[in-house]
């Protein structure tokens, strides 16, 4: 018999403040101008989960209103930064509608 997946199990959906960080990360990585997700300086932008972490995505739930999502990426070489930020914000809006998104381009790959 298979037991249901429980929050906190390795492989369980990574829901933080109502945001599935795995789905957000996959959507950002699918952006053509994004080379990779990066943790930023001193691991500032990552989500820690039981047994694993999701680099480049952090959900800030500091009070009333929707949680802010911070995304840290490495841009493809030659990518126009304004277009990259638009792509990332649009991708996150599909997976986490209504959440403000802060995008940091931490590197160029």
PDB file of C-alpha atoms in Angstrom:
ATOM      1  CA  UNK A   1       0.000   0.000   0.000  1.00  0.00           C
ATOM      2  CA  UNK A   2       1.286   3.464  -0.858  1.00  0.00           C
ATOM      3  CA  UNK A   3       1.076   6.171   1.783  1.00  0.00           C
ATOM      4  CA  UNK A   4       0.161   9.736   0.781  1.00  0.00           C
ATOM      5  CA  UNK A   5       2.906  12.310   0.461  1.00  0.00           C
ATOM      6  CA  UNK A   6       2.997  14.531   3.543  1.00  0.00           C
ATOM      7  CA  UNK A   7       4.289  18.103   3.764  1.00  0.00           C
ATOM      8  CA  UNK A   8       7.969  17.943   4.649  1.00  0.00           C
ATOM      9  CA  UNK A   9       8.570  14.628   2.871  1.00  0.00           C
ATOM     10  CA  UNK A  10      11.396  14.693   0.349  1.00  0.00           C
ATOM     11  CA  UNK A  11       9.576  14.889  -2.972  1.00  0.00           C
ATOM     12  CA  UNK A  12       6.555  16.637  -1.459  1.00  0.00           C
ATOM     13  CA  UNK A  13       5.326  19.788  -3.193  1.00  0.00           C
ATOM     14  CA  UNK A  14       7.390  22.752  -2.021  1.00  0.00           C
ATOM     15  CA  UNK A  15       4.669  25.174  -0.950  1.00  0.00           C
ATOM     16  CA  UNK A  16       5.833  28.319   0.852  1.00  0.00           C
ATOM     17  CA  UNK A  17       3.208  30.969   1.673  1.00  0.00           C
ATOM     18  CA  UNK A  18       0.949  29.467  -0.985  1.00  0.00           C
ATOM     19  CA  UNK A  19       3.674  29.480  -3.669  1.00  0.00           C
ATOM     20  CA  UNK A  20       4.922  26.219  -5.222  1.00  0.00           C
ATOM     21  CA  UNK A  21       8.616  27.096  -5.496  1.00  0.00           C
ATOM     22  CA  UNK A  22       9.405  24.090  -7.711  1.00  0.00           C
ATOM     23  CA  UNK A  23       6.857  25.220 -10.306  1.00  0.00           C
ATOM     24  CA  UNK A  24       8.120  28.799 -10.131  1.00  0.00           C
ATOM     25  CA  UNK A  25      11.717  27.605 -10.591  1.00  0.00           C
ATOM     26  CA  UNK A  26      10.744  25.464 -13.599  1.00  0.00           C
ATOM     27  CA  UNK A  27       8.883  28.388 -15.182  1.00  0.00           C
ATOM     28  CA  UNK A  28      11.873  30.715 -14.737  1.00  0.00           C
ATOM     29  CA  UNK A  29      14.296  28.148 -16.161  1.00  0.00           C
ATOM     30  CA  UNK A  30      12.058  27.845 -19.239  1.00  0.00           C
ATOM     31  CA  UNK A  31      12.626  31.537 -20.069  1.00  0.00           C
ATOM     32  CA  UNK A  32      14.831  31.733 -23.194  1.00  0.00           C
ATOM     33  CA  UNK A  33      17.035  34.534 -21.801  1.00  0.00           C
ATOM     34  CA  UNK A  34      17.719  32.769 -18.469  1.00  0.00           C
ATOM     35  CA  UNK A  35      20.865  30.620 -18.344  1.00  0.00           C
ATOM     36  CA  UNK A  36      20.301  29.336 -14.793  1.00  0.00           C
ATOM     37  CA  UNK A  37      18.979  30.072 -11.331  1.00  0.00           C
ATOM     38  CA  UNK A  38      21.654  31.206  -8.873  1.00  0.00           C
ATOM     39  CA  UNK A  39      21.688  31.598  -5.109  1.00  0.00           C
ATOM     40  CA  UNK A  40      23.297  35.009  -5.096  1.00  0.00           C
ATOM     41  CA  UNK A  41      25.761  36.239  -2.528  1.00  0.00           C
ATOM     42  CA  UNK A  42      25.995  34.018   0.566  1.00  0.00           C
ATOM     43  CA  UNK A  43      23.010  31.923  -0.540  1.00  0.00           C
ATOM     44  CA  UNK A  44      20.666  34.868  -0.057  1.00  0.00           C
ATOM     45  CA  UNK A  45      18.191  33.702  -2.686  1.00  0.00           C
ATOM     46  CA  UNK A  46      17.210  30.115  -2.142  1.00  0.00           C
ATOM     47  CA  UNK A  47      14.466  28.146  -0.462  1.00  0.00           C
ATOM     48  CA  UNK A  48      15.461  25.583   2.150  1.00  0.00           C
ATOM     49  CA  UNK A  49      13.291  22.481   2.335  1.00  0.00           C
ATOM     50  CA  UNK A  50      13.646  19.175   4.193  1.00  0.00           C
ATOM     51  CA  UNK A  51      16.515  17.336   2.516  1.00  0.00           C
ATOM     52  CA  UNK A  52      16.994  19.806  -0.327  1.00  0.00           C
ATOM     53  CA  UNK A  53      16.986  23.410  -1.442  1.00  0.00           C
ATOM     54  CA  UNK A  54      15.715  25.348  -4.443  1.00  0.00           C
ATOM     55  CA  UNK A  55      18.353  27.832  -5.619  1.00  0.00           C
ATOM     56  CA  UNK A  56      17.386  31.196  -7.043  1.00  0.00           C
ATOM     57  CA  UNK A  57      13.879  31.392  -5.552  1.00  0.00           C
ATOM     58  CA  UNK A  58      12.932  32.904  -2.194  1.00  0.00           C
ATOM     59  CA  UNK A  59       9.470  33.695  -0.887  1.00  0.00           C
ATOM     60  CA  UNK A  60       9.207  36.577   1.604  1.00  0.00           C
ATOM     61  CA  UNK A  61       6.026  36.416   3.666  1.00  0.00           C
ATOM     62  CA  UNK A  62       6.558  39.353   6.005  1.00  0.00           C
ATOM     63  CA  UNK A  63       3.046  40.527   6.679  1.00  0.00           C
ATOM     64  CA  UNK A  64      -0.363  41.201   5.257  1.00  0.00           C
ATOM     65  CA  UNK A  65      -0.879  40.946   1.561  1.00  0.00           C
ATOM     66  CA  UNK A  66       0.694  38.581  -0.931  1.00  0.00           C
ATOM     67  CA  UNK A  67       4.178  37.227  -0.325  1.00  0.00           C
ATOM     68  CA  UNK A  68       7.007  38.721  -2.417  1.00  0.00           C
ATOM     69  CA  UNK A  69       8.974  36.357  -4.614  1.00  0.00           C
ATOM     70  CA  UNK A  70      12.674  37.038  -5.132  1.00  0.00           C
ATOM     71  CA  UNK A  71      14.263  35.444  -8.194  1.00  0.00           C
ATOM     72  CA  UNK A  72      18.022  35.433  -8.832  1.00  0.00           C
ATOM     73  CA  UNK A  73      19.212  34.375 -12.278  1.00  0.00           C
ATOM     74  CA  UNK A  74      22.209  34.120 -14.532  1.00  0.00           C
ATOM     75  CA  UNK A  75      21.409  35.746 -17.875  1.00  0.00           C
ATOM     76  CA  UNK A  76      22.352  34.333 -21.249  1.00  0.00           C
ATOM     77  CA  UNK A  77      25.244  36.302 -22.730  1.00  0.00           C
ATOM     78  CA  UNK A  78      23.960  39.277 -24.731  1.00  0.00           C
ATOM     79  CA  UNK A  79      20.434  39.123 -23.309  1.00  0.00           C
ATOM     80  CA  UNK A  80      18.670  42.491 -23.086  1.00  0.00           C
ATOM     81  CA  UNK A  81      18.118  42.922 -19.343  1.00  0.00           C
ATOM     82  CA  UNK A  82      14.741  44.636 -19.581  1.00  0.00           C
ATOM     83  CA  UNK A  83      13.393  41.807 -21.771  1.00  0.00           C
ATOM     84  CA  UNK A  84      14.840  39.153 -19.436  1.00  0.00           C
ATOM     85  CA  UNK A  85      13.117  40.745 -16.422  1.00  0.00           C
ATOM     86  CA  UNK A  86       9.825  40.901 -18.355  1.00  0.00           C
ATOM     87  CA  UNK A  87      10.133  37.200 -19.264  1.00  0.00           C
ATOM     88  CA  UNK A  88      10.837  36.182 -15.666  1.00  0.00           C
ATOM     89  CA  UNK A  89       7.996  38.268 -14.213  1.00  0.00           C
ATOM     90  CA  UNK A  90       5.548  36.910 -16.802  1.00  0.00           C
ATOM     91  CA  UNK A  91       6.624  33.321 -16.133  1.00  0.00           C
ATOM     92  CA  UNK A  92       6.245  33.741 -12.367  1.00  0.00           C
ATOM     93  CA  UNK A  93       2.856  35.464 -12.771  1.00  0.00           C
ATOM     94  CA  UNK A  94       1.495  32.332 -14.456  1.00  0.00           C
ATOM     95  CA  UNK A  95       2.628  30.067 -11.593  1.00  0.00           C
ATOM     96  CA  UNK A  96       2.050  32.473  -8.688  1.00  0.00           C
ATOM     97  CA  UNK A  97      -0.522  35.070  -9.739  1.00  0.00           C
ATOM     98  CA  UNK A  98      -0.870  38.168  -7.602  1.00  0.00           C
ATOM     99  CA  UNK A  99       2.577  37.961  -6.012  1.00  0.00           C
ATOM    100  CA  UNK A 100       5.043  40.815  -6.571  1.00  0.00           C
ATOM    101  CA  UNK A 101       8.306  39.621  -8.115  1.00  0.00           C
ATOM    102  CA  UNK A 102      11.811  41.030  -7.580  1.00  0.00           C
ATOM    103  CA  UNK A 103      14.330  39.914 -10.208  1.00  0.00           C
ATOM    104  CA  UNK A 104      18.101  40.057  -9.686  1.00  0.00           C
ATOM    105  CA  UNK A 105      20.478  39.318 -12.536  1.00  0.00           C
ATOM    106  CA  UNK A 106      23.405  38.043 -10.487  1.00  0.00           C
ATOM    107  CA  UNK A 107      25.571  36.683 -13.296  1.00  0.00           C
ATOM    108  CA  UNK A 108      25.925  36.310 -17.050  1.00  0.00           C
ATOM    109  CA  UNK A 109      26.494  32.853 -18.494  1.00  0.00           C
TER     110      UNK A 109
END
